[in-house]
PDB file of C-alpha atoms in Angstrom:
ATOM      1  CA  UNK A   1     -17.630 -38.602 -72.401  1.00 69.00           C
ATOM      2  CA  UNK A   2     -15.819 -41.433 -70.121  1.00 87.00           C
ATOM      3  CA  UNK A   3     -12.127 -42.092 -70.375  1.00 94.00           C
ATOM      4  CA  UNK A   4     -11.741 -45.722 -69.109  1.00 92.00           C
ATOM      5  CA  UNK A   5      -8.203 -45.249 -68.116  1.00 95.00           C
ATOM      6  CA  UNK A   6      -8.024 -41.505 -66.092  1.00 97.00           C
ATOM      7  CA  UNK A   7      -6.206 -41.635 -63.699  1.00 97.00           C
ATOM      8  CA  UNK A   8      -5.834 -38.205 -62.577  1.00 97.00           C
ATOM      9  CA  UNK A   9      -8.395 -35.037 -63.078  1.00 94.00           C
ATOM     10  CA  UNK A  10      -7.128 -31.236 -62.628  1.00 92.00           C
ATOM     11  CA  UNK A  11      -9.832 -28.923 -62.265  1.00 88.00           C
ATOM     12  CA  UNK A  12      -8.893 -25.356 -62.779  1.00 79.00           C
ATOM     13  CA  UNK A  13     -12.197 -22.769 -62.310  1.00 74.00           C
ATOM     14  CA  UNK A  14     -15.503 -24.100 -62.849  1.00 76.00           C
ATOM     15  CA  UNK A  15     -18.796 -22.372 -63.090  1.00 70.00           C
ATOM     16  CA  UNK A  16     -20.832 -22.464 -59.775  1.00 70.00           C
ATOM     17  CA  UNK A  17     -23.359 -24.504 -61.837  1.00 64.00           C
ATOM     18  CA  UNK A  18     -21.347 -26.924 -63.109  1.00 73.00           C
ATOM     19  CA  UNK A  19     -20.090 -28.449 -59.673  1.00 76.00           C
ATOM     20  CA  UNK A  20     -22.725 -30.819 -59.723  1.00 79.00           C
ATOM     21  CA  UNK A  21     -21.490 -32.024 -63.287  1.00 82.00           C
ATOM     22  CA  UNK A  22     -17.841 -32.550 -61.467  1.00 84.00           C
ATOM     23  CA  UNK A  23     -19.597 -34.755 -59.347  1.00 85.00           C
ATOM     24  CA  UNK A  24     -21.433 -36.769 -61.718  1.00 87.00           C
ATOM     25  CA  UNK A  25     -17.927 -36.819 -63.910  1.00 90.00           C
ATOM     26  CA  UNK A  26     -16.231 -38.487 -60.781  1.00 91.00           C
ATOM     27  CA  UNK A  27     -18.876 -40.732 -60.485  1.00 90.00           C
ATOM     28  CA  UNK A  28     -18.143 -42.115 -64.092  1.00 92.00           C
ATOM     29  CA  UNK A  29     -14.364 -42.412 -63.565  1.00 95.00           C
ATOM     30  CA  UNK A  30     -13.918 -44.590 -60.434  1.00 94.00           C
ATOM     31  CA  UNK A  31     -10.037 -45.087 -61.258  1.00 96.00           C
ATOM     32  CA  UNK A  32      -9.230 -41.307 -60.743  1.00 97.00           C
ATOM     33  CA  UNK A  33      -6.277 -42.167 -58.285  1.00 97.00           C
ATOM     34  CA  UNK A  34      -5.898 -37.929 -57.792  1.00 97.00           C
ATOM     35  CA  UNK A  35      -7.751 -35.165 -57.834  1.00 95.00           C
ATOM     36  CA  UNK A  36      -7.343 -31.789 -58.082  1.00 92.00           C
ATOM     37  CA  UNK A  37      -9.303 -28.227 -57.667  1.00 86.00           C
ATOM     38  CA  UNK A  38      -8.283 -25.149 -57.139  1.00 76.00           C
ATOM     39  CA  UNK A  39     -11.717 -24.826 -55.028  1.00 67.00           C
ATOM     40  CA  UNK A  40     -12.882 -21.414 -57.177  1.00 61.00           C
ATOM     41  CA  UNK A  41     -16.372 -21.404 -59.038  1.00 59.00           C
ATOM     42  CA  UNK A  42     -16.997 -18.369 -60.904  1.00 57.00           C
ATOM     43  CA  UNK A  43     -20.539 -17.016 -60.701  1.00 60.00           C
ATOM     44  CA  UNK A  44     -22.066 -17.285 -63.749  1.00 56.00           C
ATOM     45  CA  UNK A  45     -25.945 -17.481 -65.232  1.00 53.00           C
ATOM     46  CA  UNK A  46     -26.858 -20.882 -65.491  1.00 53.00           C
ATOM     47  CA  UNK A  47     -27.723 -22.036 -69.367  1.00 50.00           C
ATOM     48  CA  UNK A  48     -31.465 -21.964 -69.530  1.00 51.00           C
ATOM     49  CA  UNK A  49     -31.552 -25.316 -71.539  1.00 54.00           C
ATOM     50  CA  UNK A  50     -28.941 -27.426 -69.613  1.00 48.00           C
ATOM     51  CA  UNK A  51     -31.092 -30.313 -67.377  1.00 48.00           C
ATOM     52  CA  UNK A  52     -30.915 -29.874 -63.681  1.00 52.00           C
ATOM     53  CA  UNK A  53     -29.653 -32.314 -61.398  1.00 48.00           C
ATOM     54  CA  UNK A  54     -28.550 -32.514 -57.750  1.00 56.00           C
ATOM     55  CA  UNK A  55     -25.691 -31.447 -55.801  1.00 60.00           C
ATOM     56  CA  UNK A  56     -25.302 -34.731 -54.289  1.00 67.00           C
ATOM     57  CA  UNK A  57     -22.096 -36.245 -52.308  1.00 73.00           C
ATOM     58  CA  UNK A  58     -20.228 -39.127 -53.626  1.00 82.00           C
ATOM     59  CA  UNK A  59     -22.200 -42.310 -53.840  1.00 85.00           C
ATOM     60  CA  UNK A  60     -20.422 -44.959 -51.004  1.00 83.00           C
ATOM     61  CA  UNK A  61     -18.825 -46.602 -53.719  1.00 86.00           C
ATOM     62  CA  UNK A  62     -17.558 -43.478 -55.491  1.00 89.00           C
ATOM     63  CA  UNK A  63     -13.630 -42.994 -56.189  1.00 93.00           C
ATOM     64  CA  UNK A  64     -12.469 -46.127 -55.071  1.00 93.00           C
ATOM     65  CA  UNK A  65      -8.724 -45.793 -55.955  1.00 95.00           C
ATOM     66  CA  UNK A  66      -8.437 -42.223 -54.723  1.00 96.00           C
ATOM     67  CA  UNK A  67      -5.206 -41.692 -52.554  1.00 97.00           C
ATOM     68  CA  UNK A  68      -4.462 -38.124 -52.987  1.00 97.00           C
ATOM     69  CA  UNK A  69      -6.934 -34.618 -52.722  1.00 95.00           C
ATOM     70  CA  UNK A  70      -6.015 -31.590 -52.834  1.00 92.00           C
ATOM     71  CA  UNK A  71      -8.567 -28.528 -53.287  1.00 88.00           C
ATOM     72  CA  UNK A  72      -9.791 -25.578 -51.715  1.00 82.00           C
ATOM     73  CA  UNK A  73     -12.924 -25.993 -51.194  1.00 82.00           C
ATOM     74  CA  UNK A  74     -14.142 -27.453 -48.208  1.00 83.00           C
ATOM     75  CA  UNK A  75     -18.075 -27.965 -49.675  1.00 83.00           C
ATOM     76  CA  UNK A  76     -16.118 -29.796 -52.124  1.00 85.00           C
ATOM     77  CA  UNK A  77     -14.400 -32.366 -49.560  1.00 89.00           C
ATOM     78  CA  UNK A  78     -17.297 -32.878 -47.298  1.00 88.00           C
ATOM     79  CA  UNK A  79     -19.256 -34.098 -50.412  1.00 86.00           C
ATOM     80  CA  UNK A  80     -16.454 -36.544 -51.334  1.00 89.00           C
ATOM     81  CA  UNK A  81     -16.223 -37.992 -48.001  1.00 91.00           C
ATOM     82  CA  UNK A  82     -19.894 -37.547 -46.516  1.00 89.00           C
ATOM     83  CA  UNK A  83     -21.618 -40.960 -46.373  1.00 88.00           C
ATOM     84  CA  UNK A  84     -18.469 -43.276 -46.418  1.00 90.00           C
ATOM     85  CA  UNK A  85     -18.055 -46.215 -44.247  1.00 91.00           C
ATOM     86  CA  UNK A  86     -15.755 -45.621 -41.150  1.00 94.00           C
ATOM     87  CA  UNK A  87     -12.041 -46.695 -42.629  1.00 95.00           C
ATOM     88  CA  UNK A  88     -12.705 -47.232 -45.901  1.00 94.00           C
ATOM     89  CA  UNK A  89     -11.106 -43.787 -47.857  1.00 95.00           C
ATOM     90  CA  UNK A  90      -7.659 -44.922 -48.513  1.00 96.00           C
ATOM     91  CA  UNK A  91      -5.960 -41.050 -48.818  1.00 96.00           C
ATOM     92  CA  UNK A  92      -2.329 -40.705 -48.669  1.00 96.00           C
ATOM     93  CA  UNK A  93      -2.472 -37.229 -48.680  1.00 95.00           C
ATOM     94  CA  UNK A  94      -5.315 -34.125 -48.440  1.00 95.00           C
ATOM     95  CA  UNK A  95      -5.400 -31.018 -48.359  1.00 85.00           C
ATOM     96  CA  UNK A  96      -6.494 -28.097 -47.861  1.00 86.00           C
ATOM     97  CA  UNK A  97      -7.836 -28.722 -44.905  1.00 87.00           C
ATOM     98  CA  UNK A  98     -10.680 -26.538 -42.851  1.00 86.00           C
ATOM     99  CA  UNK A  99      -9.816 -28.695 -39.304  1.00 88.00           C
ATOM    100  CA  UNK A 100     -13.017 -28.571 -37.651  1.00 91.00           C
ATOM    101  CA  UNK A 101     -15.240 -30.627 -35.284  1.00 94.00           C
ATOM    102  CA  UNK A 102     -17.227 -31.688 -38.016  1.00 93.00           C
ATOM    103  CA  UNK A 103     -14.349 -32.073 -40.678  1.00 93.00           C
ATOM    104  CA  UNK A 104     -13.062 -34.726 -37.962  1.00 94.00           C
ATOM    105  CA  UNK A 105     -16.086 -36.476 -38.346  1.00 95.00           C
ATOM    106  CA  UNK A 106     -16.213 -36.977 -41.978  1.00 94.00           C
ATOM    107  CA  UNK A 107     -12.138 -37.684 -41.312  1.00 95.00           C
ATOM    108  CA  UNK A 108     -13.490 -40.674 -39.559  1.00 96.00           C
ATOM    109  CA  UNK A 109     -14.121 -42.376 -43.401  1.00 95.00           C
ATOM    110  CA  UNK A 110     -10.433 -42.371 -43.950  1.00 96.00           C
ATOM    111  CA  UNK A 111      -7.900 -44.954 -43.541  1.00 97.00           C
ATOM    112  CA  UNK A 112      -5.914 -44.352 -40.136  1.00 96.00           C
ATOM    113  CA  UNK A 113      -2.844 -46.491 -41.466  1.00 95.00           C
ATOM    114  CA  UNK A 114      -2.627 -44.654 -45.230  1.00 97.00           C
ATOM    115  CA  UNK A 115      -2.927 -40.857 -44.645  1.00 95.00           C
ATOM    116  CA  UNK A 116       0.727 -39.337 -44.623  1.00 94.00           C
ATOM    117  CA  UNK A 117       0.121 -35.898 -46.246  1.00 93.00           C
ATOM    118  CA  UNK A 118      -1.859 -33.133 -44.714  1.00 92.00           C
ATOM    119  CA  UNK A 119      -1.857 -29.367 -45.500  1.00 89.00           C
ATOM    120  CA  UNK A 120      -4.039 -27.409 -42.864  1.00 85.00           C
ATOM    121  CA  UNK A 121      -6.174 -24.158 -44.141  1.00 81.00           C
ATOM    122  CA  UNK A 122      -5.967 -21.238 -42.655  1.00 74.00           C
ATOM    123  CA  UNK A 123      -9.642 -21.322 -41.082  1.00 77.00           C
ATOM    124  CA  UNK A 124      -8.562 -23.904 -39.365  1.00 81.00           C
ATOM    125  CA  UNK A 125      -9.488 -24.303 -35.454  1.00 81.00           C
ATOM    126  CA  UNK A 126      -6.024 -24.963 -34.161  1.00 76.00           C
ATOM    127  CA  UNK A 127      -6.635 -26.657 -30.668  1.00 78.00           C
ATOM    128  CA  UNK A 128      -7.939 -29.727 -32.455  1.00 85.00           C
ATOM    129  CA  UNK A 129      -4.439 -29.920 -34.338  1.00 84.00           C
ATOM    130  CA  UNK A 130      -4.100 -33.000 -31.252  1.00 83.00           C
ATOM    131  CA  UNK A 131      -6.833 -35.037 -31.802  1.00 89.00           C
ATOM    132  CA  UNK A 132      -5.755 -35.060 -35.951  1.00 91.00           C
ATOM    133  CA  UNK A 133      -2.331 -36.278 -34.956  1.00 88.00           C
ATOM    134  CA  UNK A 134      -4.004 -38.970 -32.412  1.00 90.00           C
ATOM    135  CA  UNK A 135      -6.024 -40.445 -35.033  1.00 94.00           C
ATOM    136  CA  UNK A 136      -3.539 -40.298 -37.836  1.00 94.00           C
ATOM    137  CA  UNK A 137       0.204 -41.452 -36.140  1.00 91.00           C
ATOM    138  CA  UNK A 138       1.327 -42.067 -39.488  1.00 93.00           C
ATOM    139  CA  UNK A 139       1.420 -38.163 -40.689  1.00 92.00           C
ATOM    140  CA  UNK A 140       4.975 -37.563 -42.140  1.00 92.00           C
ATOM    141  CA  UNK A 141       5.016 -34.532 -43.760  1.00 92.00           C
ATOM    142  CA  UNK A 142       2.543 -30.929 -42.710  1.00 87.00           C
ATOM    143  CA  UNK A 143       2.053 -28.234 -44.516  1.00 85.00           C
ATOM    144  CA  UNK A 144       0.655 -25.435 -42.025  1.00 75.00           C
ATOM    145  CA  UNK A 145      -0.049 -22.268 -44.541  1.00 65.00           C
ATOM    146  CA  UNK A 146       1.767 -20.287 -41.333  1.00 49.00           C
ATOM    147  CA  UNK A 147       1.530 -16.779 -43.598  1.00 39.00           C
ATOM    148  CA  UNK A 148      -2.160 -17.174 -43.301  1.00 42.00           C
ATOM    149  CA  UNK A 149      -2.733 -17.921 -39.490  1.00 44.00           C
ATOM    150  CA  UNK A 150      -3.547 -15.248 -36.990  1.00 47.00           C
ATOM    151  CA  UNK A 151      -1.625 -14.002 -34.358  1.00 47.00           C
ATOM    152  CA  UNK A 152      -3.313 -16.971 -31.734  1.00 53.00           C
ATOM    153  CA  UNK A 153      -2.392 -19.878 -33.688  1.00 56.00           C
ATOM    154  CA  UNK A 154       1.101 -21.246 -32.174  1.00 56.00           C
ATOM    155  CA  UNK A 155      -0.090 -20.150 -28.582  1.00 58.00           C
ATOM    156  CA  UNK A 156      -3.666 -21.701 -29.237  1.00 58.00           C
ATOM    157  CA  UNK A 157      -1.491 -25.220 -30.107  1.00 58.00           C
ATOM    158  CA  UNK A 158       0.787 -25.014 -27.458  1.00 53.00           C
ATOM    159  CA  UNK A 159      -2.302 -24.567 -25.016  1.00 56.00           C
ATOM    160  CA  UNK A 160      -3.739 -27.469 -26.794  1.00 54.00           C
ATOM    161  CA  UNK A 161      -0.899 -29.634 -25.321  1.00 50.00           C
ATOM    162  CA  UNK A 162      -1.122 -28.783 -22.132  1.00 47.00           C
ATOM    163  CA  UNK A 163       1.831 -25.989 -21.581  1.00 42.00           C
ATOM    164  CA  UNK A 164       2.744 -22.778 -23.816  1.00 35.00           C
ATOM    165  CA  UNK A 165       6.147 -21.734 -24.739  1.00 35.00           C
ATOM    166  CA  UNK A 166       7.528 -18.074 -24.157  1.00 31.00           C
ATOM    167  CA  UNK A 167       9.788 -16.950 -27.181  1.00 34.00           C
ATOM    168  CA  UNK A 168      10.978 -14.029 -29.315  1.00 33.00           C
ATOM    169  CA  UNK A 169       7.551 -12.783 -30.968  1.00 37.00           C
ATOM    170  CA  UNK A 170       7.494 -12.670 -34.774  1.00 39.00           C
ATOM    171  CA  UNK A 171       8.156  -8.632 -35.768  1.00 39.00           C
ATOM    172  CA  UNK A 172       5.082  -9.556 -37.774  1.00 39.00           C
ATOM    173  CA  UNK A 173       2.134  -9.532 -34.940  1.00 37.00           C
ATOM    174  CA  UNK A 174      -0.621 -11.279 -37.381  1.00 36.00           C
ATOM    175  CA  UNK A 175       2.193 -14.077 -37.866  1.00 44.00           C
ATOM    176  CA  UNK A 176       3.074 -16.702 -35.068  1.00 56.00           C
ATOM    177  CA  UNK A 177       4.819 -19.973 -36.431  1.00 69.00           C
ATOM    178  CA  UNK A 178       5.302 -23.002 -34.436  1.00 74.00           C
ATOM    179  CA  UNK A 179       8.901 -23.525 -33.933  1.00 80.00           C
ATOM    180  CA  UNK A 180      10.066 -26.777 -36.064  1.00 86.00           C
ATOM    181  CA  UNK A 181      11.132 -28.681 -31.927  1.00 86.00           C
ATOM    182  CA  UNK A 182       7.418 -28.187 -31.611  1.00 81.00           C
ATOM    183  CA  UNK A 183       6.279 -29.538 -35.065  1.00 84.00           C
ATOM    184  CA  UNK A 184       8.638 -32.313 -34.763  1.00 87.00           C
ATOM    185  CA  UNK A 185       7.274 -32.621 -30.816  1.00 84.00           C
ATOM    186  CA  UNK A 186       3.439 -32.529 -32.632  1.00 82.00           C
ATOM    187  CA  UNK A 187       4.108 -35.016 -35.499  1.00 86.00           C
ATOM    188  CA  UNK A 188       6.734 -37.879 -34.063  1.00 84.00           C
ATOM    189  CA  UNK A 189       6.660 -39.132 -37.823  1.00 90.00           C
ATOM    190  CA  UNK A 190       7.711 -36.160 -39.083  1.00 90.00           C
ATOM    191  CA  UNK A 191       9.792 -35.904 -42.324  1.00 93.00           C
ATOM    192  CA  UNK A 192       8.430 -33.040 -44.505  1.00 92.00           C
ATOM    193  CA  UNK A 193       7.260 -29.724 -42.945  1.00 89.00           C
ATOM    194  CA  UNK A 194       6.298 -26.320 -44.103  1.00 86.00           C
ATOM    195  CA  UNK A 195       5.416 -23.006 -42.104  1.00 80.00           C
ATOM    196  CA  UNK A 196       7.538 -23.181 -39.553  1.00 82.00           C
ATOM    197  CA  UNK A 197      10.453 -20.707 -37.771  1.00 81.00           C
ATOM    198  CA  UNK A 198      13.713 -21.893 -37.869  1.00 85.00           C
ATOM    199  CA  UNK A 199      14.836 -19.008 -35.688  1.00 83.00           C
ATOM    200  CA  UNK A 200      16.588 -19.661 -32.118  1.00 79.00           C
ATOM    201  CA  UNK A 201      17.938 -16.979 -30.287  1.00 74.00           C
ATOM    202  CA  UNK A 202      17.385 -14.327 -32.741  1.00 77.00           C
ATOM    203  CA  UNK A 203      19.796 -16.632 -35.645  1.00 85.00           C
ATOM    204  CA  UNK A 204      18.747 -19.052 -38.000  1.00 87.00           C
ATOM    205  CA  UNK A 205      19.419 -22.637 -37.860  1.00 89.00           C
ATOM    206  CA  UNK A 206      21.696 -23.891 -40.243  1.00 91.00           C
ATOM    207  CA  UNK A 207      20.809 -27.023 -42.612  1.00 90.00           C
ATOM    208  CA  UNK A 208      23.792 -29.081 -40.524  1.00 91.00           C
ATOM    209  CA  UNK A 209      22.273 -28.346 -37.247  1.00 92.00           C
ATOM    210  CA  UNK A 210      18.708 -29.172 -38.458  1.00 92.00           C
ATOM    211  CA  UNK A 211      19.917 -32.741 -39.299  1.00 91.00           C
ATOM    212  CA  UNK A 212      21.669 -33.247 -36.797  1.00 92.00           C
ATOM    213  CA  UNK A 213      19.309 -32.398 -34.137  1.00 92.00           C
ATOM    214  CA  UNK A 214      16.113 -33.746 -36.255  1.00 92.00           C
ATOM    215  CA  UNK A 215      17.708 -36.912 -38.065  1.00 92.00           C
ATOM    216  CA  UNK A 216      14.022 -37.949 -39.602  1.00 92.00           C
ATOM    217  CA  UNK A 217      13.827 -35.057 -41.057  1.00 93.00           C
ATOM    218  CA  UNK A 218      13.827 -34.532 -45.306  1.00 93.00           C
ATOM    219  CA  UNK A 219      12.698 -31.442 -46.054  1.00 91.00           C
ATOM    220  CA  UNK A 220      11.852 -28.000 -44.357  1.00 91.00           C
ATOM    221  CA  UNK A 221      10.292 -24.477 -45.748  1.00 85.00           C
ATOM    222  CA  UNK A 222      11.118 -26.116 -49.167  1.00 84.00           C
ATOM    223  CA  UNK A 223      14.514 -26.362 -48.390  1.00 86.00           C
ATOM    224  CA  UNK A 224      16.366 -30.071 -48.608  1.00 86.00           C
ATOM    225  CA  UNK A 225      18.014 -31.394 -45.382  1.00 84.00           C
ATOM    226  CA  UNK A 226      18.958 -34.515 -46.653  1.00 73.00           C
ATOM    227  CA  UNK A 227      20.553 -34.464 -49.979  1.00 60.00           C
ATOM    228  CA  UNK A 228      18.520 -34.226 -52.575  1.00 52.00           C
ATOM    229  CA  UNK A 229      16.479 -36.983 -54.856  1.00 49.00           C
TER     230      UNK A 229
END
C-alpha cells in the first residue's frame, strides 16, 4: 500500500524481520518529510511464507524531502544515510545520535547550512563533541541525555577544548553535566539546550539571570527563558 501524500511515518516496535520492509516502505514514500522510530525490534520467528529480501540502505535518491529523524537505533541511521552524496541530506534536526568516528563520516551526507537540531546518545564518544560543532555552526538547540552519561563525560569535553574546569562535583558520581557557560561556550548558536547544570556556587540560577547573562537563549531543561509561544 502507497499513500501518495505521507508526509510523516511514526514507527512504534517492529519485528526484527520486518526492518527490511521499513526500508522498502520508505523507499515508496519519497515525500516522508519526518520520520520516526523508537529504534526497538522485538525478536520474533520470522513467517515461514513471507519472501525474503535484503537489508539494504537507502537507495541515493531515497527520502528526498526528509528534514527531521529521530530514532534510536543507530543501524537504523547509518542505513538512511550510507551511500549519499557529500551535502546532499537536507536534516534540520536528528537524533539520537551515537557520535562516533564513523557516524561523522556518514554525517558528511548532510547539509552543513540546514542541520539545527541534534540530540546526542548516551554511547556517545564525547571528545569528538568539537569536530560536530565545527562542521555544523548552525546547531541552535542540543539535547545531551546528561542522566545517561558517565562520570567522564563533562571532563572528557572540557579536555576536548583544550583546558578543564574545576567545580562542585555532582553528589551523583555517575552524573557530570556540562555547565550551561560551557554549552553556550560549545554551541555559539545556541538557543535550546537540555542536560545541563544550572548550579553556581552551590544555588541555582534564576530564569532572570539566565537571560540576562545568555540573551540568545529560548529554552533550558524544558524550562522557557523567553516568554513563552
Amino acid at each position: 500500500t502507497r499513500f501518495p501524500h505521507l508526509r510523516r511515518l511514526r514507527v512504534r516496535h517492529l519485528h526484527s524481520w520486518q526492518k527490511p520492509y521499513l526500508m522498502r516502505f520508505l523507499e515508496a514514500h519519497p515525500t516522508l518529510e519526518r520520520v520516526e522510530w523508537d529504534g526497538h525490534a522485538l525478536r520474533r520467528p520470522e513467517p515461514p511464507d513471507l519472501p525474503r529480501i535484503s537489508n539494504a540502505p537507502l537507495s541515493k535518491n531515497g527520502l528526498p524531502r526528509l528534514t527531521h529523524l529521530d530514532t534510536r537505533n543507530g543501524c537504523f541511521l547509518e542505513r538512511v544515510l550510507r551511500g549519499k552524496k557529500r551535502g546532499t541530506v537536507r536534516l534540520v534536526s536528528v537524533g539520537v545520535v551515537p557520535l562516533s568516528a564513523s557516524m561523522l563520516r556518514l554525517f558528511e551526507a548532510l547539509d552543513v547550512k540546514t542541520l539545527t537540531r541534534v540530540r546526542l546518545a548516551r554511547e556517545s564518544d564525547p571528545t569528538l563533541i568539537p569536530k560536530l560543532v565545527a562542521r555544523f555552526p548552525n546547531i541552535r538547540a542540543v539535547e545531551l541525555d546528561a542522566f545517561s552519561w558517565s562520570s567522564h563525560f563533562g571532563t572528557a569535553v572540557r579536555h576536548a577544548f583544550g583546558h578543564v574546569i574545576l567545580r562542585r562535583r555532582s553528589p551523583y558520581q555517575w552524573m557530570d553535566k556540562l555547565d550551561l557557560g560551557e554549552a553556550v561556550d560549545l554551541f555559539p548558536r545556541l538557543e535550546v539546550v537540555n542536560g545541563v547544570n544550572m548550579e553556581e556556587r552551590r544555588r541555582v540560577l534564576s530564569i532572570q539571570e539566565v537571560r540576562q547573562r545568555y540573551p540568545r537563549l529560548m529554552k533550558v531543561n524544558q524550562r522557557w527563558i523567553v516568554s513563552e509561544p
